[in-house]
Amino acid sequence: RAADELLETLAQKGVISMEDYEKLKAQRKTAPTVITDDGFRIATGDGGWSVQVGALQQLDLAAYKDDKIDLADGTEMRRSRLSAAGTFLKDWQYRVEYEFATSSAALTDAYVTYNAYKPVLVTLGQFKPPFGMEALSQDKSATFMERALPFYLVSPVVVRAPGAMLSSSGTNWSAAGGIFGEPIGNAQSGDEGYGAAARMSFAPLFTGSRIVHLGLSGQWRDPTQDNSSNTTGQKFDTVRFRAKPESNILAQRFVDTGELTDVKRYTFAGVEFAAQVDALSLQSEYQQVSVKRGAPANLDFDTWYAQLAYTLTGEARPYRVDRGVFEGIKPAKNFARGAGWGAFEVAARISELDLTDGPVNGGRERNATAAVSWYLNPFLRVSANYVKVLDVKGGAFDGEEPSVWQMRLQIAI
Amino acid sequence: RAADELLETLAQKGVISMEDYEKLKAQRKTAPTVITDDGFRIATGDGGWSVQVGALQQLDLAAYKDDKIDLADGTEMRRSRLSAAGTFLKDWQYRVEYEFATSSAALTDAYVTYNAYKPVLVTLGQFKPPFGMEALSQDKSATFMERALPFYLVSPVVVRAPGAMLSSSGTNWSAAGGIFGEPIGNAQSGDEGYGAAARMSFAPLFTGSRIVHLGLSGQWRDPTQDNSSNTTGQKFDTVRFRAKPESNILAQRFVDTGELTDVKRYTFAGVEFAAQVDALSLQSEYQQVSVKRGAPANLDFDTWYAQLAYTLTGEARPYRVDRGVFEGIKPAKNFARGAGWGAFEVAARISELDLTDGPVNGGRERNATAAVSWYLNPFLRVSANYVKVLDVKGGAFDGEEPSVWQMRLQIAI
Amino acid sequence: RAADELLETLAQKGVISMEDYEKLKAQRKTAPTVITDDGFRIATGDGGWSVQVGALQQLDLAAYKDDKIDLADGTEMRRSRLSAAGTFLKDWQYRVEYEFATSSAALTDAYVTYNAYKPVLVTLGQFKPPFGMEALSQDKSATFMERALPFYLVSPVVVRAPGAMLSSSGTNWSAAGGIFGEPIGNAQSGDEGYGAAARMSFAPLFTGSRIVHLGLSGQWRDPTQDNSSNTTGQKFDTVRFRAKPESNILAQRFVDTGELTDVKRYTFAGVEFAAQVDALSLQSEYQQVSVKRGAPANLDFDTWYAQLAYTLTGEARPYRVDRGVFEGIKPAKNFARGAGWGAFEVAARISELDLTDGPVNGGRERNATAAVSWYLNPFLRVSANYVKVLDVKGGAFDGEEPSVWQMRLQIAI
């Protein structure tokens, strides 16, 4: 660094004494610097400490072309988050984030990671269990405004939970596994549930922006005891799966198992395939949940999606091999007066979620989605999505086939 | 800047090479500086990035001299806010603010402003629609503890809303206009409401602290569909106007239209007049709302206030010509041991809000208020207000004439 | 400071002019520095301004060995807080903190302290009234996961309240006294309550880590009017005392006075005794509350605890003589790869709370607790506690004697 060289020069020329030189050099270690790669981060010169106050705001607008039932158009803050994150004592990283878009403020992330034994990391606190590529991608980085239907199989149950996780990675693989309690804030009257989750990713091809990604995840959970909402009579251990049609402003969930009673345990399994050639990428996942019950029949539900994305301005989706996920596009040229226009991306997706099995008629939904995104710079994004509900078969919304126009302004700084 | 000159001198004297000089100069652009004009702001040397974490705390105390009904004395946090704001990529500014004084945390501001085309600014996100001088003044800067009654005509409906706004200003004028959705967090069962708002301000006299200010605002809104609280029977598009008596701790609103049913649309109009001669200022506004309805009669309500303020210590209220509002007083000398006492201000106000028209007997209220404020420094303020309800005519609180003693400690940093 | 000396040297050698020297020296006053003693604090060179964004996260896990009734095992965020604190205009300090572990976000601290008249400090805003040594210790610093039963006599009533306080301290004493309103957020239908609190601490022996501490506190309060939860019939001024068994995840409070009606006023009194010899410390408090009522009998409840703590790694608990409290242990060597293991502490405690007097059968509870704490560094702590409810006599949980295993991960940065 030039400043270090300056000190050296001054010492060599005798302008400052060696003693002062040492003192000034030590001071530089704790002197603050600002790093603006991914927001405004203040760090000490030696990188041993840093802090960043971040905000994620997603302002959504949706208009529904109603089919049978009336869906309410409107606006909402899809996510409205404040976070503090940083490094302390060189080897520790922390992150705390709160969500204010829900009716009462909620904790999302609260964890520390110890990285002195890199590439092995230890993470403690509340965070996302390792399951599913799109589920693990950052909330600001998903290609479409809403993640595909498979996400909604997992997320109502355990999108984030308190736990302990070990993770590691190499030049073309990543692996993570941990144990997790019941998500913070879930109501409880009986002993809380718990579980374990693990995921591996492998990139047989990974050269610059040419990537083939394979992934495998598994999760096992024991539900919270006696959590049925029966206010009278016997209580049961229950779980429930349901999903909105890849749009969040409406109130209706077109597929819904209702509360599944007498649940002993349930297990998720997922496989992932993704490939990228420069600006073009394919991404797909298939997931299944098996619900083991006492007296009633066991149940199996499954879900999948496949998406194709193309960046008109040529940028490739950055692949984080250490975590086995894609990050959001960073424009080659930011939008700026007389300088550039940012990045433009188009994408298409099909997805299916089948919540009907045996005695449970939750319905099966198929959606097709088209998306255009304008990344003005790494911190600002405008998206427009068109979701067509191709078909709802069974369940309370049988035959419902509306479509959705939705837009988002995202500020992530 | 002296540091730049130092580098230059060192280069000229050959202490450092030209190469090092260039490097060090580039480093200075991203080196952090602290700016404490208006709180603690950290910025990069070139001003391209900055961040400020802010807090606004208003701790209120009120004692009521009851007239007919019993009003509950007490304390409350009137506002308790945390904010993050700053600059990114030179041309963009953002601001995010949350309010914690309400029973559940709520988003107030969440917007970005693009200023590369100055003096034309583009603002996107959730913020205050341009309507009314006092409504647009900062919550920490109002002369009295509570804004005048006209504010309560607008604020329950649309104090802040998601939208897009264009604004501009010149040496003695400002103008802004935008379109806005339904405020975030409003309950909805039908399609959400929307509207448009615009405001112009003009200062025919503006020389230092001698100012004449004229303002004109208009706002048009379509209400959210089917938002009446009827739980059975037909739903209506409704709107409601009501106000507390310029004191917030009591629960009662003395004037209240109740829910106006079958509303097609409503429009606000407002005019402003303000004048300042050094420490003395006059400020007044008149506003009207016209409610267009289907079967029931159309309605018109109006409201006004006039206030006189005088700073005993001589400071003038700073006028922001680019936004057409006054800001809070900055003491010439801060309160500090053996140095000064801060600034003292006295003020008086009369205000009226008439919510009675045609079949709607919401009541008409007139208040007189006296205020003393002690600005210890730009960040700390103590206020004492005496509000006398001169008269409530009509409505559920007909003839109610209590008075209020209230005090506030404000920390805005 | 070395940097000042550098400037001086450069000036003396004529490399820079005296004018530039003065300018550069002035710039250094506002240049930011980072202080990492107790988190990441950014300050100006002259210390006149600083800011720190802090987070306190306590993730708890509890398993109950049930006695008669079923207690629900589980996890929770015991505390989840975000804070901003700092210095402004040299003589003022502020602190704002929010708690997100409660169902709706709540303000904890919001105050300013003026210290230009040191050692006399003036504090204004919402903060903890001066009462009780353990109650006043930082939430992150308590030896056990939950404070002893005496804390629960005071805390439901007035753990933090808006008020004004004067405090001072000397080489071996501290004193504080103030007046306080009703805690922010308490429901109210009548005039709000208020009170006064004062505390003195004195250390007859205070040499390094050998300490004898004596303390005396008193508090007087007038309850909020008509705050009984009777929905019909006469309203009363009430107060209620109750406590969980030094574990927070279960829902049951084993001792509970219920709502005490017709309360005129109540007064707390407390005495403290603590002693420390290096790594070994003893701490104990006795507290009493007297409830003065109208028609029903007056009431007296009392409570005490005594605890012994020993740091296996030799660190003494830091004593803050200016506030008369102990702070959390700072490890002599942090846990770090190949460097150290942090600090380990063991502790034992007995405590009692008797809420039975006259006509009120709230029950009397006695607990014994054993604790092990691992301080990895000043910011990370893992605790394991075993609480045995020795006896509940009287009240709704008469004879209940369960035990608790509980663990905590604390991130306080």
PDB file of N, CA and C in Angstrom, chain A residues 32 101 129 131 134 157 172 228 270 274:
ATOM      1  N   PRO A  32      -9.308   3.340  10.333  1.00  0.00           N
ATOM      2  CA  PRO A  32     -10.434   2.850   9.542  1.00  0.00           C
ATOM      3  C   PRO A  32     -10.246   3.055   8.045  1.00  0.00           C
ATOM      4  N   ALA A 101     -41.214  -6.161   7.590  1.00  0.00           N
ATOM      5  CA  ALA A 101     -42.354  -6.201   6.682  1.00  0.00           C
ATOM      6  C   ALA A 101     -43.485  -7.038   7.260  1.00  0.00           C
ATOM      7  N   PRO A 129     -30.932 -23.431   7.527  1.00  0.00           N
ATOM      8  CA  PRO A 129     -30.386 -24.787   7.431  1.00  0.00           C
ATOM      9  C   PRO A 129     -29.975 -25.081   5.990  1.00  0.00           C
ATOM     10  N   PHE A 131     -30.265 -26.514   2.871  1.00  0.00           N
ATOM     11  CA  PHE A 131     -31.187 -27.328   2.080  1.00  0.00           C
ATOM     12  C   PHE A 131     -31.670 -26.541   0.876  1.00  0.00           C
ATOM     13  N   GLU A 134     -31.921 -22.791  -4.350  1.00  0.00           N
ATOM     14  CA  GLU A 134     -32.597 -21.490  -4.416  1.00  0.00           C
ATOM     15  C   GLU A 134     -32.959 -20.991  -3.020  1.00  0.00           C
ATOM     16  N   VAL A 157     -41.934 -24.273   7.111  1.00  0.00           N
ATOM     17  CA  VAL A 157     -41.560 -25.154   8.206  1.00  0.00           C
ATOM     18  C   VAL A 157     -40.271 -24.689   8.856  1.00  0.00           C
ATOM     19  N   ASN A 172     -14.026 -26.990  -6.212  1.00  0.00           N
ATOM     20  CA  ASN A 172     -15.257 -27.189  -6.987  1.00  0.00           C
ATOM     21  C   ASN A 172     -16.350 -27.914  -6.214  1.00  0.00           C
ATOM     22  N   SER A 228     -51.212 -28.789  17.447  1.00  0.00           N
ATOM     23  CA  SER A 228     -52.413 -28.625  16.633  1.00  0.00           C
ATOM     24  C   SER A 228     -53.218 -27.473  17.188  1.00  0.00           C
ATOM     25  N   GLY A 270     -33.718 -33.412  -1.724  1.00  0.00           N
ATOM     26  CA  GLY A 270     -33.702 -32.539  -2.891  1.00  0.00           C
ATOM     27  C   GLY A 270     -32.493 -32.784  -3.760  1.00  0.00           C
ATOM     28  N   ALA A 274     -27.676 -27.391 -12.317  1.00  0.00           N
ATOM     29  CA  ALA A 274     -27.579 -26.068 -12.926  1.00  0.00           C
ATOM     30  C   ALA A 274     -26.420 -26.066 -13.894  1.00  0.00           C
TER      31      ALA A 274
END
